[in-house]
Amino acid sequence: MARIAVIGAGTGAMAAAARLSGAGHRVTVYERSGTHGGSLGRYARDGFVFDTGPGLLHLPAVYRDLFVKTGKQSLEQCVTLTQVDPASRHLFADGTAVSLPNASRAGVVGALDRALGEGAGARWGHFLDRAGVAWNRSRRPLLEEPLPEDRQVLGRDPYPAVRRRRLLRAARQAGTVAEVGAWELGDPRLAALLDGYALSYGLDPRHAPAAAALLPYMEETFGSWYVAGGMRALADAVYERCLARGVEFVFGAEAVRVSEKEGRASGIELADGESVEADHVVLGAQPSPGLLPVGEERSAGADGAPVPGRFLALLSLRGAREAGAVHRTVVHTEDPAAEQAAVFGGRTAERPTVTVLRPDDPATRPDAEHEAVTLTVTVAPHGQVDWTDAALRERFADAVIDRAAEAVPGLRERILHAEVRTPAETAADTGAEGGSVPAPALAGAGGSYLRSGNRTPLPGLYLAGGWAHPGGGTAHAGMSGALVAGLVVEGDGFRGSQ
């Protein structure tokens, strides 16, 4: 039985802790804040309850596997999962609206044809077929296996872009998300749909490789799921599973350095001066300067670019949720180029793309005559933008609410209270530099969209969570926990799930 110290209590770290404890190891989690869950936070006021991180779960099979491997109760015995249908409604700049059914390729094709015109659905369907090829080419090395030492296989873009011949000029082939939208989808609204998927994950459509097509493919193939009570309920369930497996938690314990002895990790040092000995160390948080004895920090995006964060407006509303209201609506910007230039250039967009979440869940509101609504926008991180500036926060919140009013009838008149959360709050709560939210890892672009491997050059030190392979997102964090546990239990020969 090995002693294992886990730094951080996010979902990736807890997923690793539960699996390692279930394998017979003695696991202690050290968390700088006063609670578990990492980015899966919760805000409550006057009977209204909001998620402060992701609002929907994708690839629930990741957590089903975690619960199967660590105890008798299944995931569905611990939380209530409901498929969101329609999966999303989209409001485009020209006034067009379309609702996309959950996990139904034929349904999506038909909805797009009816809303955008004959042929739009087929173009999107053919795009998803190509995205499926990319998924099959990269799924195992990108999601299910430890990152290989030779990353060339993931440096090549797996998306089979359409090769278009041109008279007297070289053939043209899309290499980025924006180029796929412009050259393959043939409709600015379909391009906005694809751009919106990338932007919601914090990716710049102008530069993100075409392999980002995996993101809409994943959502539209495997579905979008709501956790009753909010995504925080999933974090609570994973935490309870850890406790049931004998994992110990120490809150208010900030790790400042990973100790090294005789060429391997030997424990951690805490901010209060305490030294903790361990046979293995799992870092489940963003590496801070000086924490690691080896150069494994990778906090920036591709080519060192700052990683965006999220702006949230948590709205407590008077009045019941109207019949037929959609759980998730995306209000697309009229000027995608201007928004992308602002977000990835360190500014605020004047008319941003806004995601509106309206869960039909009694647990999120005081009674049926009220509603809890969350507005989410991808924004530049704190530091590039001063998100502590009260005037800026108020001005941007007003712009976001104005945009969301297109999706929620009488929105501004119904507001009882608005709570604003920015990357500054994210940084304070999670310790992530600038309040950045890591994107999922992507193949292509020479490997510049990959994260640090779960196994580090220092024996005994492993990385889990969104800042490690296979990147950000609740599902990906859970995958990282499984990979770390496999490496610790089975050693360097571990090759992932079979």
Short mmCIF file of C-alpha atoms in Angstrom, two decimals:
data_model
loop_
_atom_site.label_atom_id
_atom_site.label_comp_id
_atom_site.label_asym_id
_atom_site.label_seq_id
_atom_site.Cartn_x
_atom_site.Cartn_y
_atom_site.Cartn_z
CA MET A 1 0.00 0.00 0.00
CA ALA A 2 1.54 3.28 -1.14
CA ARG A 3 1.04 6.70 0.42
CA ILE A 4 -0.36 9.08 -2.19
CA ALA A 5 -0.71 12.85 -1.80
CA VAL A 6 -3.18 14.50 -4.17
CA ILE A 7 -2.98 18.27 -4.66
CA GLY A 8 -6.39 19.78 -5.37
CA ALA A 9 -9.96 18.51 -5.00
CA GLY A 10 -11.29 19.14 -8.49
CA THR A 11 -13.13 16.39 -10.32
CA GLY A 12 -10.02 15.08 -12.09
CA ALA A 13 -8.07 14.89 -8.84
CA MET A 14 -10.97 13.25 -7.00
CA ALA A 15 -11.48 10.76 -9.83
CA ALA A 16 -7.85 9.72 -9.47
CA ALA A 17 -8.13 9.62 -5.66
CA ALA A 18 -11.21 7.37 -5.66
CA ARG A 19 -9.65 4.91 -8.10
CA LEU A 20 -6.30 4.82 -6.27
CA SER A 21 -7.92 4.30 -2.89
CA GLY A 22 -10.06 1.57 -4.40
CA ALA A 23 -6.84 -0.11 -5.56
CA GLY A 24 -5.67 -0.31 -1.96
CA HIS A 25 -3.53 2.81 -1.60
CA ARG A 26 -3.67 5.33 1.25
CA VAL A 27 -4.77 8.58 -0.36
CA THR A 28 -4.94 12.07 1.14
CA VAL A 29 -6.20 15.08 -0.81
CA TYR A 30 -4.85 18.55 0.04
CA GLU A 31 -7.08 21.42 -1.14
CA ARG A 32 -6.20 25.11 -0.83
CA SER A 33 -9.83 26.23 -0.53
CA GLY A 34 -12.48 25.20 1.96
CA THR A 35 -14.39 22.81 -0.27
CA HIS A 36 -14.19 20.21 -3.03
CA GLY A 37 -15.25 20.38 -6.65
CA GLY A 38 -12.83 22.82 -8.27
CA SER A 39 -14.59 24.54 -11.15
CA LEU A 40 -17.88 22.79 -10.32
CA GLY A 41 -18.92 25.47 -7.87
CA ARG A 42 -22.30 26.62 -6.63
CA TYR A 43 -23.82 29.98 -5.72
CA ALA A 44 -27.02 30.15 -3.67
CA ARG A 45 -29.14 33.09 -2.55
CA ASP A 46 -32.72 33.36 -1.28
CA GLY A 47 -33.66 29.91 -2.55
CA PHE A 48 -32.04 30.37 -5.97
CA VAL A 49 -29.18 28.00 -6.83
CA PHE A 50 -26.69 28.32 -9.70
CA ASP A 51 -23.72 26.42 -11.08
CA THR A 52 -20.63 28.61 -11.34
CA GLY A 53 -18.90 26.24 -13.75
CA PRO A 54 -20.16 23.99 -16.54
CA GLY A 55 -23.93 23.60 -16.63
CA LEU A 56 -24.20 20.39 -18.66
CA LEU A 57 -22.44 17.05 -18.72
CA HIS A 58 -21.10 15.44 -21.89
CA LEU A 59 -19.80 11.87 -22.18
CA PRO A 60 -21.42 10.67 -18.92
CA ALA A 61 -19.86 7.26 -19.63
CA VAL A 62 -16.65 8.63 -18.09
CA TYR A 63 -18.33 8.96 -14.70
CA ARG A 64 -20.38 5.82 -15.11
CA ASP A 65 -17.09 3.96 -15.43
CA LEU A 66 -15.68 5.74 -12.36
CA PHE A 67 -18.62 4.69 -10.20
CA VAL A 68 -18.62 1.11 -11.54
CA LYS A 69 -14.91 0.75 -10.79
CA THR A 70 -15.04 2.26 -7.28
CA GLY A 71 -18.16 0.94 -5.57
CA LYS A 72 -21.49 -0.85 -5.67
CA GLN A 73 -23.71 2.13 -6.42
CA SER A 74 -23.85 3.25 -10.04
CA LEU A 75 -23.68 6.88 -11.15
CA GLU A 76 -27.45 6.95 -11.71
CA GLN A 77 -28.01 5.72 -8.15
CA CYS A 78 -26.06 8.72 -6.87
CA VAL A 79 -27.29 11.50 -9.17
CA THR A 80 -30.25 11.99 -11.50
CA LEU A 81 -29.27 12.49 -15.14
CA THR A 82 -31.68 13.80 -17.76
CA GLN A 83 -31.01 14.22 -21.46
CA VAL A 84 -31.67 17.83 -22.47
CA ASP A 85 -34.02 17.94 -25.45
CA PRO A 86 -33.67 19.99 -27.52
CA ALA A 87 -29.96 20.01 -26.84
CA SER A 88 -29.72 23.67 -27.80
CA ARG A 89 -31.53 26.51 -29.51
CA HIS A 90 -29.58 28.93 -31.68
CA LEU A 91 -30.51 32.53 -32.47
CA PHE A 92 -28.50 33.90 -35.41
CA ALA A 93 -27.78 37.50 -36.35
CA ASP A 94 -30.26 37.51 -39.25
CA GLY A 95 -33.14 36.54 -36.94
CA THR A 96 -33.12 32.86 -37.89
CA ALA A 97 -33.69 30.41 -35.04
CA VAL A 98 -33.16 26.66 -34.90
CA SER A 99 -33.56 24.08 -32.15
CA LEU A 100 -31.28 21.04 -32.41
CA PRO A 101 -32.56 17.77 -30.94
CA ASN A 102 -30.39 15.80 -28.55
CA ALA A 103 -28.25 12.97 -29.94
CA SER A 104 -30.20 12.63 -33.21
CA ARG A 105 -28.26 13.08 -36.43
CA ALA A 106 -31.38 12.81 -38.58
CA GLY A 107 -33.23 15.22 -36.29
CA VAL A 108 -30.44 17.80 -36.51
CA VAL A 109 -30.29 17.53 -40.31
CA GLY A 110 -34.05 17.99 -40.59
CA ALA A 111 -34.11 20.93 -38.16
CA LEU A 112 -31.36 22.74 -40.06
CA ASP A 113 -33.06 22.17 -43.40
CA ARG A 114 -36.34 23.58 -42.10
CA ALA A 115 -34.73 26.61 -40.44
CA LEU A 116 -31.87 27.50 -42.81
CA GLY A 117 -33.06 26.14 -46.11
CA GLU A 118 -32.83 22.89 -48.05
CA GLY A 119 -29.29 21.53 -48.14
CA ALA A 120 -28.08 23.15 -44.90
CA GLY A 121 -28.75 19.99 -42.94
CA ALA A 122 -26.92 17.83 -45.48
CA ARG A 123 -23.85 20.08 -45.36
CA TRP A 124 -23.78 19.90 -41.57
CA GLY A 125 -24.37 16.16 -41.68
CA HIS A 126 -21.47 15.61 -44.11
CA PHE A 127 -19.30 17.76 -41.83
CA LEU A 128 -20.24 15.56 -38.87
CA ASP A 129 -19.37 12.48 -40.92
CA ARG A 130 -15.88 13.88 -41.43
CA ALA A 131 -15.73 14.81 -37.74
CA GLY A 132 -16.61 11.19 -36.97
CA VAL A 133 -13.62 10.06 -38.99
CA ALA A 134 -11.43 12.42 -36.95
CA TRP A 135 -12.98 11.04 -33.74
CA ASN A 136 -12.20 7.45 -34.72
CA ARG A 137 -8.66 8.35 -35.76
CA SER A 138 -7.75 10.20 -32.57
CA ARG A 139 -10.05 8.94 -29.80
CA ARG A 140 -7.69 6.41 -28.26
CA PRO A 141 -4.40 8.37 -28.30
CA LEU A 142 -6.15 11.66 -27.50
CA LEU A 143 -8.58 10.57 -24.78
CA GLU A 144 -8.06 7.00 -23.62
CA GLU A 145 -4.29 6.55 -23.48
CA PRO A 146 -1.46 8.35 -21.68
CA LEU A 147 0.15 10.97 -23.88
CA PRO A 148 2.89 9.23 -25.89
CA GLU A 149 6.47 10.42 -25.71
CA ASP A 150 6.46 10.73 -29.48
CA ARG A 151 3.65 13.21 -30.09
CA GLN A 152 3.92 13.22 -33.87
CA VAL A 153 0.86 11.00 -34.18
CA LEU A 154 -1.17 13.72 -32.44
CA GLY A 155 0.60 16.58 -34.20
CA ARG A 156 -1.15 15.72 -37.45
CA ASP A 157 -4.72 16.91 -37.86
CA PRO A 158 -7.07 13.88 -38.05
CA TYR A 159 -9.89 15.85 -39.67
CA PRO A 160 -10.24 14.82 -43.35
CA ALA A 161 -10.82 18.28 -44.77
CA VAL A 162 -12.43 18.46 -48.19
CA ARG A 163 -9.83 19.01 -50.89
CA ARG A 164 -11.18 21.56 -53.35
CA ARG A 165 -9.52 21.95 -56.72
CA ARG A 166 -9.35 25.44 -58.23
CA LEU A 167 -8.63 26.43 -61.82
CA LEU A 168 -5.00 27.51 -62.27
CA ARG A 169 -4.49 27.64 -58.53
CA ALA A 170 -3.41 25.16 -55.87
CA ALA A 171 -6.10 23.03 -54.26
CA ARG A 172 -7.56 24.49 -51.08
CA GLN A 173 -8.07 22.51 -47.86
CA ALA A 174 -9.36 23.80 -44.52
CA GLY A 175 -6.90 23.68 -41.65
CA THR A 176 -8.72 25.69 -38.98
CA VAL A 177 -12.23 25.87 -37.55
CA ALA A 178 -12.87 29.16 -39.33
CA GLU A 179 -11.74 27.72 -42.65
CA VAL A 180 -14.00 24.68 -42.23
CA GLY A 181 -16.91 27.04 -41.67
CA ALA A 182 -16.07 29.27 -44.63
CA TRP A 183 -15.02 26.63 -47.16
CA GLU A 184 -17.05 23.53 -46.27
CA LEU A 185 -20.30 24.61 -44.60
CA GLY A 186 -21.31 27.21 -47.18
CA ASP A 187 -23.62 29.22 -44.90
CA PRO A 188 -22.58 31.94 -42.42
CA ARG A 189 -25.11 30.59 -39.91
CA LEU A 190 -23.60 27.10 -40.04
CA ALA A 191 -20.18 28.70 -39.70
CA ALA A 192 -21.44 30.63 -36.66
CA LEU A 193 -22.76 27.35 -35.22
CA LEU A 194 -19.34 25.73 -35.53
CA ASP A 195 -17.52 28.85 -34.28
CA GLY A 196 -19.86 28.87 -31.28
CA TYR A 197 -18.85 25.36 -30.27
CA ALA A 198 -15.16 26.28 -30.42
CA LEU A 199 -15.60 29.57 -28.58
CA SER A 200 -17.64 27.95 -25.80
CA TYR A 201 -14.63 25.75 -25.06
CA GLY A 202 -12.29 28.76 -25.09
CA LEU A 203 -10.81 28.07 -28.53
CA ASP A 204 -10.09 30.72 -31.15
CA PRO A 205 -11.83 29.59 -34.38
CA ARG A 206 -9.28 31.52 -36.44
CA HIS A 207 -6.41 29.34 -35.21
CA ALA A 208 -7.84 26.19 -33.61
CA PRO A 209 -7.17 23.16 -35.83
CA ALA A 210 -9.95 21.60 -37.83
CA ALA A 211 -9.78 18.70 -35.35
CA ALA A 212 -11.94 20.86 -33.05
CA ALA A 213 -14.76 19.32 -35.12
CA LEU A 214 -14.61 16.57 -32.47
CA LEU A 215 -16.39 18.91 -30.03
CA PRO A 216 -19.73 19.27 -31.88
CA TYR A 217 -19.42 15.63 -32.94
CA MET A 218 -19.07 14.56 -29.30
CA GLU A 219 -22.03 16.63 -28.14
CA GLU A 220 -24.35 15.75 -31.02
CA THR A 221 -23.46 12.04 -30.99
CA PHE A 222 -23.37 11.26 -27.27
CA GLY A 223 -25.78 13.92 -26.08
CA SER A 224 -26.01 16.66 -23.47
CA TRP A 225 -27.11 15.74 -19.96
CA TYR A 226 -28.37 17.78 -17.03
CA VAL A 227 -27.59 16.73 -13.47
CA ALA A 228 -30.54 17.36 -11.14
CA GLY A 229 -29.58 20.06 -8.68
CA GLY A 230 -26.85 21.28 -11.01
CA MET A 231 -23.39 20.04 -11.90
CA ARG A 232 -22.27 20.66 -8.34
CA ALA A 233 -24.31 17.57 -7.46
CA LEU A 234 -21.92 15.51 -9.59
CA ALA A 235 -18.93 16.93 -7.68
CA ASP A 236 -20.70 16.10 -4.42
CA ALA A 237 -21.30 12.52 -5.58
CA VAL A 238 -17.64 12.04 -6.55
CA TYR A 239 -16.57 13.50 -3.20
CA GLU A 240 -18.90 11.11 -1.33
CA ARG A 241 -17.51 8.20 -3.34
CA CYS A 242 -13.99 9.24 -2.32
CA LEU A 243 -15.01 9.29 1.35
CA ALA A 244 -16.64 5.89 0.99
CA ARG A 245 -13.37 4.52 -0.40
CA GLY A 246 -11.42 5.90 2.57
CA VAL A 247 -9.87 8.97 0.93
CA GLU A 248 -8.93 11.65 3.46
CA PHE A 249 -9.38 15.35 2.70
CA VAL A 250 -7.49 18.26 4.22
CA PHE A 251 -9.03 21.61 3.32
CA GLY A 252 -7.35 24.98 3.70
CA ALA A 253 -4.05 23.26 2.90
CA GLU A 254 -2.14 24.95 0.09
CA ALA A 255 0.72 22.98 -1.44
CA VAL A 256 3.66 25.24 -2.32
CA ARG A 257 6.19 22.68 -3.50
CA VAL A 258 6.52 19.06 -4.54
CA SER A 259 9.42 17.53 -2.63
CA GLU A 260 12.10 15.53 -4.41
CA LYS A 261 14.45 12.95 -2.93
CA GLU A 262 16.94 10.70 -4.73
CA GLY A 263 15.50 11.56 -8.12
CA ARG A 264 11.79 10.99 -7.44
CA ALA A 265 8.82 12.78 -5.87
CA SER A 266 8.85 12.25 -2.10
CA GLY A 267 5.94 14.36 -0.86
CA ILE A 268 4.72 17.94 -0.67
CA GLU A 269 5.37 21.06 1.35
CA LEU A 270 2.40 23.10 2.58
CA ALA A 271 2.13 26.86 2.99
CA ASP A 272 2.03 26.51 6.80
CA GLY A 273 5.44 24.84 6.75
CA GLU A 274 4.25 21.26 7.18
CA SER A 275 6.02 18.59 5.13
CA VAL A 276 4.04 15.57 3.96
CA GLU A 277 5.82 12.41 2.90
CA ALA A 278 4.38 10.37 0.06
CA ASP A 279 5.38 7.60 -2.31
CA HIS A 280 3.49 9.26 -5.17
CA VAL A 281 2.19 12.78 -5.74
CA VAL A 282 -0.75 13.63 -8.00
CA LEU A 283 -1.09 17.28 -8.99
CA GLY A 284 -4.73 17.96 -9.85
CA ALA A 285 -4.50 21.73 -10.20
CA GLN A 286 -2.80 24.22 -12.48
CA PRO A 287 0.93 24.20 -11.68
CA SER A 288 1.92 27.44 -9.97
CA PRO A 289 5.44 28.91 -10.24
CA GLY A 290 7.85 27.04 -8.01
CA LEU A 291 5.47 24.20 -7.23
CA LEU A 292 7.08 21.61 -9.49
CA PRO A 293 10.76 20.69 -9.36
CA VAL A 294 10.66 19.99 -13.11
CA GLY A 295 9.64 22.22 -16.01
CA GLU A 296 6.16 20.88 -16.61
CA GLU A 297 4.18 24.10 -16.26
CA ARG A 298 1.93 24.75 -19.23
CA SER A 299 -0.66 27.35 -18.36
CA ALA A 300 -0.91 29.21 -21.64
CA GLY A 301 -2.70 28.19 -24.80
CA ALA A 302 -1.25 27.41 -28.20
CA ASP A 303 1.88 29.43 -28.94
CA GLY A 304 1.85 30.81 -25.40
CA ALA A 305 -1.41 32.73 -25.87
CA PRO A 306 -3.39 33.49 -22.67
CA VAL A 307 -6.29 31.12 -22.04
CA PRO A 308 -9.77 32.73 -21.88
CA GLY A 309 -12.07 32.58 -18.87
CA ARG A 310 -15.83 32.82 -18.35
CA PHE A 311 -18.10 35.70 -17.41
CA LEU A 312 -21.30 34.68 -15.64
CA ALA A 313 -24.45 36.62 -14.84
CA LEU A 314 -26.55 34.62 -12.37
CA LEU A 315 -30.10 35.97 -12.56
CA SER A 316 -32.80 35.44 -9.94
CA LEU A 317 -36.07 36.06 -11.80
CA ARG A 318 -39.65 36.64 -10.71
CA GLY A 319 -42.24 34.83 -12.78
CA ALA A 320 -42.55 31.20 -13.83
CA ARG A 321 -40.54 29.63 -16.61
CA GLU A 322 -42.85 29.69 -19.63
CA ALA A 323 -44.08 26.47 -21.19
CA GLY A 324 -41.80 25.24 -23.94
CA ALA A 325 -38.76 27.18 -22.74
CA VAL A 326 -35.49 25.64 -23.93
CA HIS A 327 -32.80 24.62 -21.43
CA ARG A 328 -29.89 26.03 -23.46
CA THR A 329 -30.06 28.88 -25.97
CA VAL A 330 -27.06 30.37 -27.75
CA VAL A 331 -27.47 33.97 -28.93
CA HIS A 332 -24.83 34.37 -31.63
CA THR A 333 -22.99 37.61 -32.27
CA GLU A 334 -23.53 39.67 -35.40
CA ASP A 335 -19.77 40.11 -35.83
CA PRO A 336 -17.81 36.91 -35.05
CA ALA A 337 -14.52 38.44 -36.25
CA ALA A 338 -14.82 41.38 -33.87
CA GLU A 339 -15.73 39.12 -30.96
CA GLN A 340 -12.82 36.76 -31.59
CA ALA A 341 -10.40 39.68 -31.94
CA ALA A 342 -11.63 41.03 -28.59
CA VAL A 343 -11.63 37.78 -26.61
CA PHE A 344 -8.21 36.67 -27.84
CA GLY A 345 -6.80 40.17 -27.96
CA GLY A 346 -7.39 41.06 -24.33
CA ARG A 347 -10.55 43.17 -24.65
CA THR A 348 -14.27 42.87 -24.03
CA ALA A 349 -16.59 42.34 -26.99
CA GLU A 350 -19.36 44.89 -27.47
CA ARG A 351 -21.96 42.32 -28.52
CA PRO A 352 -20.73 38.91 -27.41
CA THR A 353 -22.11 35.44 -28.02
CA VAL A 354 -24.16 34.54 -24.93
CA THR A 355 -25.23 31.08 -23.74
CA VAL A 356 -28.46 31.14 -21.74
CA LEU A 357 -29.16 28.23 -19.37
CA ARG A 358 -32.70 27.83 -18.04
CA PRO A 359 -32.96 24.51 -16.17
CA ASP A 360 -36.47 23.29 -15.40
CA ASP A 361 -35.38 22.10 -11.95
CA PRO A 362 -37.28 22.86 -8.72
CA ALA A 363 -33.99 22.53 -6.81
CA THR A 364 -32.69 25.73 -8.46
CA ARG A 365 -35.53 28.08 -7.45
CA PRO A 366 -37.56 28.91 -4.34
CA ASP A 367 -40.89 27.95 -5.95
CA ALA A 368 -42.65 27.54 -9.28
CA GLU A 369 -43.25 31.29 -9.56
CA HIS A 370 -39.54 32.05 -9.92
CA GLU A 371 -36.71 31.02 -12.21
CA ALA A 372 -32.91 30.78 -11.99
CA VAL A 373 -31.13 31.71 -15.24
CA THR A 374 -27.40 31.62 -15.96
CA LEU A 375 -25.76 33.66 -18.72
CA THR A 376 -22.28 32.59 -19.83
CA VAL A 377 -19.79 34.37 -22.08
CA THR A 378 -16.24 33.41 -23.05
CA VAL A 379 -13.98 36.37 -22.24
CA ALA A 380 -10.34 37.39 -21.96
CA PRO A 381 -8.71 36.35 -18.67
CA HIS A 382 -8.18 38.58 -15.65
CA GLY A 383 -4.96 40.48 -16.15
CA GLN A 384 -5.58 41.15 -19.80
CA VAL A 385 -8.88 42.70 -18.69
CA ASP A 386 -9.25 44.17 -15.20
CA TRP A 387 -12.27 42.20 -14.07
CA THR A 388 -12.18 43.88 -10.65
CA ASP A 389 -13.20 47.19 -12.27
CA ALA A 390 -16.74 47.75 -10.98
CA ALA A 391 -17.78 50.01 -13.86
CA LEU A 392 -16.52 47.52 -16.45
CA ARG A 393 -18.32 44.64 -14.73
CA GLU A 394 -21.59 46.55 -14.67
CA ARG A 395 -21.29 47.73 -18.25
CA PHE A 396 -20.47 44.28 -19.59
CA ALA A 397 -23.23 42.65 -17.52
CA ASP A 398 -25.74 45.09 -19.02
CA ALA A 399 -24.55 44.18 -22.53
CA VAL A 400 -24.83 40.48 -21.77
CA ILE A 401 -28.33 40.83 -20.30
CA ASP A 402 -29.45 42.84 -23.34
CA ARG A 403 -28.24 40.01 -25.59
CA ALA A 404 -29.92 37.34 -23.44
CA ALA A 405 -33.23 39.22 -23.57
CA GLU A 406 -33.58 37.91 -27.12
CA ALA A 407 -33.96 34.43 -25.60
CA VAL A 408 -35.90 35.14 -22.38
CA PRO A 409 -39.20 37.05 -22.65
CA GLY A 410 -39.31 40.17 -20.45
CA LEU A 411 -35.92 39.33 -18.97
CA ARG A 412 -34.82 42.70 -17.61
CA GLU A 413 -38.17 43.45 -15.96
CA ARG A 414 -38.13 40.08 -14.18
CA ILE A 415 -34.71 40.43 -12.50
CA LEU A 416 -34.80 40.34 -8.69
CA HIS A 417 -31.06 40.01 -8.27
CA ALA A 418 -28.07 39.65 -10.56
CA GLU A 419 -24.81 38.16 -9.32
CA VAL A 420 -21.81 38.70 -11.57
CA ARG A 421 -18.85 36.34 -11.58
CA THR A 422 -15.80 36.98 -13.71
CA PRO A 423 -12.37 35.43 -14.26
CA ALA A 424 -11.23 37.39 -11.19
CA GLU A 425 -13.57 35.30 -9.02
CA THR A 426 -12.53 32.13 -10.83
CA ALA A 427 -8.89 32.88 -10.07
CA ALA A 428 -9.68 33.46 -6.39
CA ASP A 429 -11.81 30.31 -6.09
CA THR A 430 -9.72 27.83 -8.07
CA GLY A 431 -6.22 29.29 -8.14
CA ALA A 432 -6.15 29.20 -11.95
CA GLU A 433 -3.98 32.01 -13.27
CA GLY A 434 -6.16 34.82 -14.60
CA GLY A 435 -9.26 32.71 -13.98
CA SER A 436 -8.52 30.83 -17.20
CA VAL A 437 -10.56 27.75 -18.05
CA PRO A 438 -8.54 25.08 -19.92
CA ALA A 439 -9.88 23.81 -23.22
CA PRO A 440 -9.93 20.13 -24.22
CA ALA A 441 -6.75 18.89 -25.88
CA LEU A 442 -6.83 18.70 -29.67
CA ALA A 443 -4.77 16.83 -32.20
CA GLY A 444 -3.21 18.75 -35.06
CA ALA A 445 -1.35 22.08 -35.23
CA GLY A 446 1.91 20.29 -34.56
CA GLY A 447 0.77 19.28 -31.08
CA SER A 448 0.45 22.85 -29.80
CA TYR A 449 -3.08 22.17 -28.49
CA LEU A 450 -1.98 19.24 -26.32
CA ARG A 451 -1.55 19.44 -22.55
CA SER A 452 1.25 18.13 -20.35
CA GLY A 453 1.32 14.36 -20.04
CA ASN A 454 -0.05 12.61 -16.96
CA ARG A 455 3.36 11.05 -16.35
CA THR A 456 6.13 13.59 -15.71
CA PRO A 457 9.92 13.33 -16.06
CA LEU A 458 10.11 13.08 -12.25
CA PRO A 459 9.25 9.52 -11.18
CA GLY A 460 6.39 9.43 -8.72
CA LEU A 461 4.85 12.72 -9.90
CA TYR A 462 1.67 12.64 -11.98
CA LEU A 463 -0.64 15.31 -13.41
CA ALA A 464 -4.46 15.15 -13.47
CA GLY A 465 -7.28 17.57 -14.19
CA GLY A 466 -7.97 20.05 -16.95
CA TRP A 467 -4.41 21.39 -17.14
CA ALA A 468 -3.09 17.92 -17.96
CA HIS A 469 -3.78 15.41 -20.73
CA PRO A 470 -6.45 15.18 -22.19
CA GLY A 471 -7.35 18.76 -21.27
CA GLY A 472 -10.26 20.74 -19.89
CA GLY A 473 -13.92 19.93 -19.46
CA THR A 474 -15.67 17.76 -16.89
CA ALA A 475 -15.49 14.59 -18.99
CA HIS A 476 -11.85 15.12 -19.93
CA ALA A 477 -10.93 15.76 -16.28
CA GLY A 478 -12.49 12.43 -15.34
CA MET A 479 -10.49 10.74 -18.09
CA SER A 480 -7.28 12.23 -16.71
CA GLY A 481 -8.04 10.74 -13.30
CA ALA A 482 -8.47 7.31 -14.84
CA LEU A 483 -5.18 7.62 -16.74
CA VAL A 484 -3.24 8.69 -13.64
CA ALA A 485 -4.68 5.84 -11.59
CA GLY A 486 -3.73 3.38 -14.32
CA LEU A 487 -0.16 4.68 -14.47
CA VAL A 488 0.28 4.48 -10.68
CA VAL A 489 -1.27 1.02 -10.33
CA GLU A 490 0.09 -0.64 -13.47
CA GLY A 491 3.25 1.36 -14.03
CA ASP A 492 4.74 2.80 -17.18
CA GLY A 493 3.42 -0.11 -19.22
CA PHE A 494 -0.17 1.11 -18.77
CA ARG A 495 -1.74 1.88 -22.16
CA GLY A 496 -5.26 2.91 -21.20
CA SER A 497 -8.63 1.21 -21.23
CA GLN A 498 -8.98 -1.70 -23.62
#
